[in-house]
PDB file of C-alpha atoms in Angstrom:
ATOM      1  CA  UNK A  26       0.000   0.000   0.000  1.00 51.00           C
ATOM      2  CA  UNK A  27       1.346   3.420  -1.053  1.00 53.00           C
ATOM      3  CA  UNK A  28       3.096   5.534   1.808  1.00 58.00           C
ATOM      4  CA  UNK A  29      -0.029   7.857   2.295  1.00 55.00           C
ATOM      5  CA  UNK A  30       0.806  11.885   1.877  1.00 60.00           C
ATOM      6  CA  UNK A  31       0.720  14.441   3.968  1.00 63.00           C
ATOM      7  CA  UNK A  32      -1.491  17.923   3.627  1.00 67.00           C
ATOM      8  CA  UNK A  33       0.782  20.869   3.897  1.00 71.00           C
ATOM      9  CA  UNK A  34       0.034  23.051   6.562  1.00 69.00           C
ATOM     10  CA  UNK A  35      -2.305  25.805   6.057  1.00 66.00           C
ATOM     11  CA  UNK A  36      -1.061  29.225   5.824  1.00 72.00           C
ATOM     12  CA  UNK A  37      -1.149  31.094   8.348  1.00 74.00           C
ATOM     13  CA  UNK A  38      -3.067  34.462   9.067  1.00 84.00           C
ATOM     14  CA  UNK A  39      -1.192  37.649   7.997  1.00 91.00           C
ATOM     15  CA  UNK A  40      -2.255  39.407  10.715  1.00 93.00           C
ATOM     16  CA  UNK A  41      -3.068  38.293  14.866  1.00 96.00           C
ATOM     17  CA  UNK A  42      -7.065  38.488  15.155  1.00 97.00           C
ATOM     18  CA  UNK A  43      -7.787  42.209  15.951  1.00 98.00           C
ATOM     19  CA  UNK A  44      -8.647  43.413  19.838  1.00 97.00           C
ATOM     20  CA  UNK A  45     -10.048  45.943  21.571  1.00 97.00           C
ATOM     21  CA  UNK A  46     -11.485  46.745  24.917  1.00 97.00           C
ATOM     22  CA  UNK A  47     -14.444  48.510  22.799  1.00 97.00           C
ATOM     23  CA  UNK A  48     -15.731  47.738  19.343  1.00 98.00           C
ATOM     24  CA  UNK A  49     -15.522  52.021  18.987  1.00 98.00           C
ATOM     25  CA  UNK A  50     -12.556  54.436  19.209  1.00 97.00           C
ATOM     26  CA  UNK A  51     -11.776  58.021  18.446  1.00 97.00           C
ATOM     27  CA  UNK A  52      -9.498  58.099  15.657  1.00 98.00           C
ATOM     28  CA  UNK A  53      -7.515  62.098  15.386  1.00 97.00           C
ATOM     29  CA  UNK A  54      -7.415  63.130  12.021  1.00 97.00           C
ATOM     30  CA  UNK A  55      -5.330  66.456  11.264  1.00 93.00           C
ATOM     31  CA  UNK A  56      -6.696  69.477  11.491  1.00 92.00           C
ATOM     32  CA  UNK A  57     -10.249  68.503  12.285  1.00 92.00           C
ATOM     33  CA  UNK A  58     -12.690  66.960  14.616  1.00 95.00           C
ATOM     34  CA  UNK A  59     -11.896  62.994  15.045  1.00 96.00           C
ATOM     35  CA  UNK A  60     -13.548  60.458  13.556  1.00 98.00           C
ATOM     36  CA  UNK A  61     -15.129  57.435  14.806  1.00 98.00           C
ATOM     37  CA  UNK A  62     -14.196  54.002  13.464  1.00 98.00           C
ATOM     38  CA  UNK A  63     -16.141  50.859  14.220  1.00 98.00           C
ATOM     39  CA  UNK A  64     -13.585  47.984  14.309  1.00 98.00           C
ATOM     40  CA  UNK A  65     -13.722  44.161  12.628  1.00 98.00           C
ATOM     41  CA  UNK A  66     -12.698  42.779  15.979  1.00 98.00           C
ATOM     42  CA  UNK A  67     -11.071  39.486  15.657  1.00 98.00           C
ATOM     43  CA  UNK A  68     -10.706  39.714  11.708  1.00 98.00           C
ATOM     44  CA  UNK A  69      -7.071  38.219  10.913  1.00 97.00           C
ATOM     45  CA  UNK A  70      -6.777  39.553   7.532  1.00 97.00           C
ATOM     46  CA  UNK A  71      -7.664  42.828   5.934  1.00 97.00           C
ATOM     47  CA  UNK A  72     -10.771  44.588   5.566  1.00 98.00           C
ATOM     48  CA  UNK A  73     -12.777  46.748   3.267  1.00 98.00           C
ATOM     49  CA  UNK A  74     -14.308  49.977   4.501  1.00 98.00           C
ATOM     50  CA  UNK A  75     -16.986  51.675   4.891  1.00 98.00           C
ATOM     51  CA  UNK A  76     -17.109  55.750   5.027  1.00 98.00           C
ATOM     52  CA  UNK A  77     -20.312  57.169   6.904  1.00 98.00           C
ATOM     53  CA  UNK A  78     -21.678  60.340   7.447  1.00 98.00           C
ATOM     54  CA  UNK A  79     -24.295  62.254   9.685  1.00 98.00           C
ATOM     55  CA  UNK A  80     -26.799  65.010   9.080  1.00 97.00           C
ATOM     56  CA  UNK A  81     -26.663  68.308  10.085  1.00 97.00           C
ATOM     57  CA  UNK A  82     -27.082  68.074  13.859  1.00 95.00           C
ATOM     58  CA  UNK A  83     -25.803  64.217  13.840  1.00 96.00           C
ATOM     59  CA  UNK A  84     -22.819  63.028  15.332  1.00 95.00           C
ATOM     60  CA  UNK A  85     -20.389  60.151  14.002  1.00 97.00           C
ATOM     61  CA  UNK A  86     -20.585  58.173  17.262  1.00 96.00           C
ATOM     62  CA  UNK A  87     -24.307  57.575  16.808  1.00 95.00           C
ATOM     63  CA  UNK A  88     -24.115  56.511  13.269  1.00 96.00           C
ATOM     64  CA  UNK A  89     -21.068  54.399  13.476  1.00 97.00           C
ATOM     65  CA  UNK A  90     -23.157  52.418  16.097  1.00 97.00           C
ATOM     66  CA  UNK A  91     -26.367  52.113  13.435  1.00 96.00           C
ATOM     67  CA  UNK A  92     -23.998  50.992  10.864  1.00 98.00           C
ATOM     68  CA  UNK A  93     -22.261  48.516  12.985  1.00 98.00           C
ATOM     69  CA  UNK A  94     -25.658  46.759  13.965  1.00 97.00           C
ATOM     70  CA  UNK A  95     -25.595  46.047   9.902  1.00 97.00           C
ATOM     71  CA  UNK A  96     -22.009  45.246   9.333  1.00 98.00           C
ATOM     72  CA  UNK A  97     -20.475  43.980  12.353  1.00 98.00           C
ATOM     73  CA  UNK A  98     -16.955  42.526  12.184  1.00 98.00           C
ATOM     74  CA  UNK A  99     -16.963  42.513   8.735  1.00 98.00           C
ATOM     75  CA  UNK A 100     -15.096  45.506   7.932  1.00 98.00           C
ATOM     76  CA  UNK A 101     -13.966  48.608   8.721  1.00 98.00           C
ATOM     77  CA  UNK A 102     -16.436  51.810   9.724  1.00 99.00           C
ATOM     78  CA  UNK A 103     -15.168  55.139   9.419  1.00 98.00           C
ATOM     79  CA  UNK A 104     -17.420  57.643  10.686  1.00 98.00           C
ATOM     80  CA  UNK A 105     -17.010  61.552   9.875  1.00 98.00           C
ATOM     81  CA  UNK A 106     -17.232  64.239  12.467  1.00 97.00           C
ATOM     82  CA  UNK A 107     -16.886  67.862  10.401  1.00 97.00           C
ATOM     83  CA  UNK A 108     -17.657  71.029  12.251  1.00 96.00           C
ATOM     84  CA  UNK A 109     -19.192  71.425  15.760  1.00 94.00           C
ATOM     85  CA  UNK A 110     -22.769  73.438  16.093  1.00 93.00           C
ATOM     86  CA  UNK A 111     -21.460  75.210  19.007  1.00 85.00           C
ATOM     87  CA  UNK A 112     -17.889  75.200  19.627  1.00 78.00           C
ATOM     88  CA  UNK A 113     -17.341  75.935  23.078  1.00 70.00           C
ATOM     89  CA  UNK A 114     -20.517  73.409  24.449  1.00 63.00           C
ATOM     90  CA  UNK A 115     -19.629  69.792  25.867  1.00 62.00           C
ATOM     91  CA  UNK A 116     -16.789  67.531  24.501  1.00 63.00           C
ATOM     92  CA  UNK A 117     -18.838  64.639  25.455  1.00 64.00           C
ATOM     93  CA  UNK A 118     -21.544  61.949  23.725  1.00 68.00           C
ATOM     94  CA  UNK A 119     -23.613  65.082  23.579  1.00 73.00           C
ATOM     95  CA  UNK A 120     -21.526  67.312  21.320  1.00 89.00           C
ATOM     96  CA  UNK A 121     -23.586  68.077  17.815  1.00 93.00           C
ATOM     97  CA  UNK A 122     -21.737  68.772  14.312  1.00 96.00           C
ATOM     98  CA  UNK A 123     -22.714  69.591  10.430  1.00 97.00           C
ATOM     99  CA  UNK A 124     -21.010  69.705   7.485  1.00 98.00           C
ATOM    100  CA  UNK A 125     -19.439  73.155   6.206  1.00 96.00           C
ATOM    101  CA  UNK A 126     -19.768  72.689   2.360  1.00 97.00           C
ATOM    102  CA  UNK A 127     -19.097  69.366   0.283  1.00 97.00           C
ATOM    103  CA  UNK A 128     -15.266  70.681  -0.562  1.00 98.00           C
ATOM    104  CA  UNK A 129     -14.866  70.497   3.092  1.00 98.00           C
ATOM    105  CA  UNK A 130     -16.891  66.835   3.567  1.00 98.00           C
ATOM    106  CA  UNK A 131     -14.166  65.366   0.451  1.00 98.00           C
ATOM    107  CA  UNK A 132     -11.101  67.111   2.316  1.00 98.00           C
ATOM    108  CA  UNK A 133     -12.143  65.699   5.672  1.00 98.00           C
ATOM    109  CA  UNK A 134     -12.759  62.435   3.960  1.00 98.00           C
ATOM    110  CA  UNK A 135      -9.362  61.986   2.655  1.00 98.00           C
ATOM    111  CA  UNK A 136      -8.009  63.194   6.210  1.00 98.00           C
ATOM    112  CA  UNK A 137      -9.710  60.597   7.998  1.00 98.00           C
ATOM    113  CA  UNK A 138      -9.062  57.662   5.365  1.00 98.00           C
ATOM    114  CA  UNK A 139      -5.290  58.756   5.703  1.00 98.00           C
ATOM    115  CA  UNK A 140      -5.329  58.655   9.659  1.00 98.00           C
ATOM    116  CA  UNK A 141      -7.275  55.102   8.831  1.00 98.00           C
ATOM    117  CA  UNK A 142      -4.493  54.166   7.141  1.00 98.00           C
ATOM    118  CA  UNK A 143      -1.775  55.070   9.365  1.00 98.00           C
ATOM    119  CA  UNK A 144      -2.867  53.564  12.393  1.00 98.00           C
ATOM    120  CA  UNK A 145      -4.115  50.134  11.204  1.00 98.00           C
ATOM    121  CA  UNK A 146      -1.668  49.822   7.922  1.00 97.00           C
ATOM    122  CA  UNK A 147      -2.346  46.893   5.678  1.00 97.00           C
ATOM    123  CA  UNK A 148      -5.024  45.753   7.878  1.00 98.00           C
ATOM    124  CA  UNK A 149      -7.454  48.093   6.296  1.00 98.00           C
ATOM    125  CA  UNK A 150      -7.982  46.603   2.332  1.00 98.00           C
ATOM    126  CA  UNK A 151      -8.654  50.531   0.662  1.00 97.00           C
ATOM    127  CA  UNK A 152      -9.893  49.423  -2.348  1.00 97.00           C
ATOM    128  CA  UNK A 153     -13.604  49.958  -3.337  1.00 98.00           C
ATOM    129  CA  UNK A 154     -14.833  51.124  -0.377  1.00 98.00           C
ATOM    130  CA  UNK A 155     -18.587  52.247   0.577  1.00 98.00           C
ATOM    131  CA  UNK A 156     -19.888  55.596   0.943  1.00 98.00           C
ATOM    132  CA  UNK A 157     -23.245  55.835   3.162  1.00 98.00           C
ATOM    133  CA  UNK A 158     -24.667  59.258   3.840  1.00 98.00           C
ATOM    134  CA  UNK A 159     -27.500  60.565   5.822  1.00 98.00           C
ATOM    135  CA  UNK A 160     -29.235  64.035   4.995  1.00 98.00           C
ATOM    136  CA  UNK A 161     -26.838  66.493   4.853  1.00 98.00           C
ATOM    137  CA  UNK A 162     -24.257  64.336   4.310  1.00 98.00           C
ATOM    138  CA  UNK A 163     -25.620  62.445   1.983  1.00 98.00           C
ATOM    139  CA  UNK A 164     -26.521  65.653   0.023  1.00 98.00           C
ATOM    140  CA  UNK A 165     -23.051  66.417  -0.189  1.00 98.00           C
ATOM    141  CA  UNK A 166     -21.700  63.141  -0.481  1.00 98.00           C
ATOM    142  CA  UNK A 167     -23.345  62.950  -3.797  1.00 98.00           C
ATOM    143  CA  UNK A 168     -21.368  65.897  -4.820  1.00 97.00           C
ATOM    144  CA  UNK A 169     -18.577  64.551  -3.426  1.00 97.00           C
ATOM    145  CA  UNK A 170     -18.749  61.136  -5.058  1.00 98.00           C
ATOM    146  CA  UNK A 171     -17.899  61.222  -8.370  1.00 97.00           C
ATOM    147  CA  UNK A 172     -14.732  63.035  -8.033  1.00 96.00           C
ATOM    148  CA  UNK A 173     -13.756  61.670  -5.040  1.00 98.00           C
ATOM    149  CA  UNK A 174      -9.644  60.297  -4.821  1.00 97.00           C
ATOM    150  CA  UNK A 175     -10.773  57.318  -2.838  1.00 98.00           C
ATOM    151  CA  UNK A 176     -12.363  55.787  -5.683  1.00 98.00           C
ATOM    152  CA  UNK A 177     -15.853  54.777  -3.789  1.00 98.00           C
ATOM    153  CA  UNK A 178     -17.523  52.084  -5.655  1.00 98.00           C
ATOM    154  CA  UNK A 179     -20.799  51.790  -3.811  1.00 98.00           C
ATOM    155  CA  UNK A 180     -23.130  54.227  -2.122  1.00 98.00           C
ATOM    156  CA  UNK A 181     -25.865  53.810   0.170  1.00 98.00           C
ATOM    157  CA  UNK A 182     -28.023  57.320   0.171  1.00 98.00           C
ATOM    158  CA  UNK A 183     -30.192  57.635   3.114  1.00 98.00           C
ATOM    159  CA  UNK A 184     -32.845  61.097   3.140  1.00 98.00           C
ATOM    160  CA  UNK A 185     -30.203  62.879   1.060  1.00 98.00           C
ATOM    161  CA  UNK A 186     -28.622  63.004  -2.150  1.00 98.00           C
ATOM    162  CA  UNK A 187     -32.112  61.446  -3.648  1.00 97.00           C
ATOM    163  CA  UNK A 188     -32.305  65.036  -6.010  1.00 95.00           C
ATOM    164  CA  UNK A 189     -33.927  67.496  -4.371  1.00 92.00           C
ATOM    165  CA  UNK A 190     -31.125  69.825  -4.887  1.00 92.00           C
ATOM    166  CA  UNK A 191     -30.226  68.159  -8.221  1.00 92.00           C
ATOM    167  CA  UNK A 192     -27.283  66.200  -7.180  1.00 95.00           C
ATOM    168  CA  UNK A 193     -27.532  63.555  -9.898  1.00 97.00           C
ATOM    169  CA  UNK A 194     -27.657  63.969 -13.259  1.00 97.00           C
ATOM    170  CA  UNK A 195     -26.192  61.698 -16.683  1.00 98.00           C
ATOM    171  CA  UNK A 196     -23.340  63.027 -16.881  1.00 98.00           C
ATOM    172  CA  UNK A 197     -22.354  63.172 -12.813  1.00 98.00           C
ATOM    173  CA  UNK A 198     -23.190  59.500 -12.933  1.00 98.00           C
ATOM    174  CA  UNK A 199     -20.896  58.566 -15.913  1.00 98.00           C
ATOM    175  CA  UNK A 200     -18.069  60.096 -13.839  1.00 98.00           C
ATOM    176  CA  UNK A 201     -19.030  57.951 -11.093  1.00 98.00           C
ATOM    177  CA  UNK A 202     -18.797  55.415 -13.048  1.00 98.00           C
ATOM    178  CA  UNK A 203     -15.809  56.016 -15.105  1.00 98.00           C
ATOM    179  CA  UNK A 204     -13.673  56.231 -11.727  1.00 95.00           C
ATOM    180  CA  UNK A 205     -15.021  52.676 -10.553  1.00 97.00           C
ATOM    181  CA  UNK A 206     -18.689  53.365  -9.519  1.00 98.00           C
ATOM    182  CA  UNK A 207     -21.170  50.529  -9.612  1.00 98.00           C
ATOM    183  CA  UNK A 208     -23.899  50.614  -7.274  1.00 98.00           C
ATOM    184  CA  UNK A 209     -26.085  53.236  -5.565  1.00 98.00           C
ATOM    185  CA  UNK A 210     -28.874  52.806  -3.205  1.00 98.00           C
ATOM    186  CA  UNK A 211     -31.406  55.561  -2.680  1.00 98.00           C
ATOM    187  CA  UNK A 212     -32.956  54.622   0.815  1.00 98.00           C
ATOM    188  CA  UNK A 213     -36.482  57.083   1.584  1.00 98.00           C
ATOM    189  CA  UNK A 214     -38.294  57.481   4.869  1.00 98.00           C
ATOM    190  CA  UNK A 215     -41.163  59.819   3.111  1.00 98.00           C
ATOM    191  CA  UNK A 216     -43.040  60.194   0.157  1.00 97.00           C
ATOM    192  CA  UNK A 217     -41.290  63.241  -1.240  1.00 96.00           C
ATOM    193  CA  UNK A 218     -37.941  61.542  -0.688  1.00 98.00           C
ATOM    194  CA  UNK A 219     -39.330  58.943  -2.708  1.00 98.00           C
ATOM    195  CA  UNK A 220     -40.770  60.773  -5.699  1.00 96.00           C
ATOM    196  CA  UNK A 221     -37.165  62.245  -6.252  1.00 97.00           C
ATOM    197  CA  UNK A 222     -35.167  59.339  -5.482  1.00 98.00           C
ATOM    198  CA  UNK A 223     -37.051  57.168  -8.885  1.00 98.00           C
ATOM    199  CA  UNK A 224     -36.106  59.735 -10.826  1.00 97.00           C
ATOM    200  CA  UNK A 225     -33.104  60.504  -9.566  1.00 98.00           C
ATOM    201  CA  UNK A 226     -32.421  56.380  -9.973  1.00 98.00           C
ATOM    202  CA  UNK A 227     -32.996  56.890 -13.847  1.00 98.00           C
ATOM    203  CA  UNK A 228     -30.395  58.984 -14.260  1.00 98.00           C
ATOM    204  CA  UNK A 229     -28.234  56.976 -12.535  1.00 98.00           C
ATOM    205  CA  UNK A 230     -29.279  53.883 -14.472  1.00 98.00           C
ATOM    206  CA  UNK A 231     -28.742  55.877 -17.938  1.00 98.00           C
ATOM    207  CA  UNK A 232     -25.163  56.950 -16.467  1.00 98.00           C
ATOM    208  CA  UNK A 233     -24.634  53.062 -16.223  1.00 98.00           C
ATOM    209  CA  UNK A 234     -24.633  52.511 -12.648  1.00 98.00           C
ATOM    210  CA  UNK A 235     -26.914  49.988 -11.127  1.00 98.00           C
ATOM    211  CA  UNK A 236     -29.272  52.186  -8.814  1.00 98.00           C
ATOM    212  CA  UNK A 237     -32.004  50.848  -6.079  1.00 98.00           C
ATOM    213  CA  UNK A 238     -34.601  52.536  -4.836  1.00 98.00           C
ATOM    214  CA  UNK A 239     -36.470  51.469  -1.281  1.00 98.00           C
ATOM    215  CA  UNK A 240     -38.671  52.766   1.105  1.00 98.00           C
ATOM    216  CA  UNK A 241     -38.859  52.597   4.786  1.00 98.00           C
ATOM    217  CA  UNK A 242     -42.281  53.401   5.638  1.00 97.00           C
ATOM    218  CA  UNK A 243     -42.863  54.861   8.622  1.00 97.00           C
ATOM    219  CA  UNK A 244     -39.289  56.042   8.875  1.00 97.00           C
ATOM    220  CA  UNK A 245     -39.814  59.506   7.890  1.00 97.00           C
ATOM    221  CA  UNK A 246     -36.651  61.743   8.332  1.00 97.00           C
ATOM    222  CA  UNK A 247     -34.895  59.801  10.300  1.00 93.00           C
ATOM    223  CA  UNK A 248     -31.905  57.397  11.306  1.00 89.00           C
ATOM    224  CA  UNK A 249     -33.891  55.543  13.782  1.00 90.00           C
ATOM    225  CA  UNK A 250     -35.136  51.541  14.275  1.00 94.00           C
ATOM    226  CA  UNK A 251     -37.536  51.501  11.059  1.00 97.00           C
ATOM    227  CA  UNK A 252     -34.486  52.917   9.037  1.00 97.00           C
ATOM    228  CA  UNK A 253     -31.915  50.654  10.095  1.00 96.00           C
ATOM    229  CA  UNK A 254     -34.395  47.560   9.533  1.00 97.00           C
ATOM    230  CA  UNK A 255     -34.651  48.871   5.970  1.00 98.00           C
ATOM    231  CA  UNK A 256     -30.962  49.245   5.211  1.00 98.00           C
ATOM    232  CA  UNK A 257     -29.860  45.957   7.019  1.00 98.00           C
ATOM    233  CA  UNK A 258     -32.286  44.050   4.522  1.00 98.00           C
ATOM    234  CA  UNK A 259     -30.870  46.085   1.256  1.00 98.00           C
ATOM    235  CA  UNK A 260     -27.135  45.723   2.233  1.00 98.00           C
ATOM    236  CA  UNK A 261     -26.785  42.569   0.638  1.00 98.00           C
ATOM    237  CA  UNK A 262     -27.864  44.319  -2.562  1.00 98.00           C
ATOM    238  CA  UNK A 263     -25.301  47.053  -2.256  1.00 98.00           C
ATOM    239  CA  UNK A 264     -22.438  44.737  -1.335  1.00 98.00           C
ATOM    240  CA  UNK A 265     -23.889  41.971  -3.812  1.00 98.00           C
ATOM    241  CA  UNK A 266     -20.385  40.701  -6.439  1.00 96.00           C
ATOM    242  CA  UNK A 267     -17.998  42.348  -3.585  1.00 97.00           C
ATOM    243  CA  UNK A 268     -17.333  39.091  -1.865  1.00 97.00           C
ATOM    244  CA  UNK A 269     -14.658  40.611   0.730  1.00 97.00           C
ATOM    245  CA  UNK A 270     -18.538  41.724   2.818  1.00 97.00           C
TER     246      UNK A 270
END
């Protein structure tokens, strides 16, 4: 009887698993407010990202926690802080902020991405990552997107950036597309939202990115339970051919 072989040993994990005492930690980013970054805990190899910001009024330690209730340990959230409502008030949970401008959101992006980078190095996988915006900043995230240096391949659009202001048109989705674009979901807690948002999706579509459109009835403007129901059930749609989520 033949000698039998042997399986070589697997390979071993590039990194040790991840650990934290919390899941959440303030990340400083230069000159601005820090970010919040939900972490993969135990992962052992990288992970994509995910780049989410508030509405005017919101705060990044909020939304990092809605977004983490949807993704988990699966990758990498990076939640934006931009300016604070009133400068001299708490430093605490309590603390409010907006967004001054869409020049400002992209330059605060790429701050926070590099800071990202710095402290968790080849950990974080920075290709293709996901944009999700909520009002304001999803407004100006849509401005944002199709320009953007970090390439964003997927957005998730939550009460913003659905076209009341015109932020989507042919040609701004062709230069999504054109610099790696693919998929964008247009999430609506009200009617109007909603009206907007299936046009808005047709432009998209003719720019030749995939586009969704969902409602969360009973949601209206908001971030709360209803909402987050909604987008945990459509993020396999936005992440759907990225198999690293």
């Amino acid at each position: 009887m033949p000698e039998a072989k042997s399986l070589p040993p697997a390979p071993a994990p590039p990194f040790e698993p991840l650990a934290a005492p919390q899941p959440l930690l303030d990340l400083p980013i230069a000159d601005g407010n820090p970010a919040v970054v939900s972490l993969p805990l135990g992962s052992t190899a990288p992970r994509p990202h995910l780049v989410v910001t508030h509405g005017a009024g919101g705060s990044p330690r909020t939304h990092c926690r809605r977004w983490r209730v949807i993704v988990g340990d699966r990758g990498f959230i990076l939640c934006t802080a931009g300016s604070r409502i009133y400068p001299y008030g708490p430093d605490d949970e309590d603390a409010r902020f907006f967004y001054n401008g869409h020049p400002a959101l992209g330059a605060e992006i790429e701050r926070a991405l590099a800071a990202l980078s710095e402290r968790f190095g080849d950990r974080v996988d920075l290709a293709e990552p996901i944009f999700a915006g909520f009002s304001q900043g999803a407004s100006m995230g849509s401005m944002v997107l199709p320009r953007h240096p970090a390439r964003f391949a997927r957005a998730a659009l939550v009460e913003g950036g659905f076209g009341q202001y015109q932020e989507w048109n042919i040609a701004a989705a062709r230069r999504f597309r054109d610099q790696g674009g693919a998929r964008v979901l247009l999430v609506c807690g009200r009617v109007k939202c909603l009206e907007h948002a299936r046009q808005t999706a047709s432009y998209l579509r003719q720019g030749g990115l995939e586009a969704k459109v969902t409602y969360a009835q009973g949601a209206g403007h908001s971030y709360g339970d209803i909402m987050e129901r909604e987008l945990s059930s459509t993020f396999p749609w936005l992440t759907e051919g990225d198999p690293r989520w």
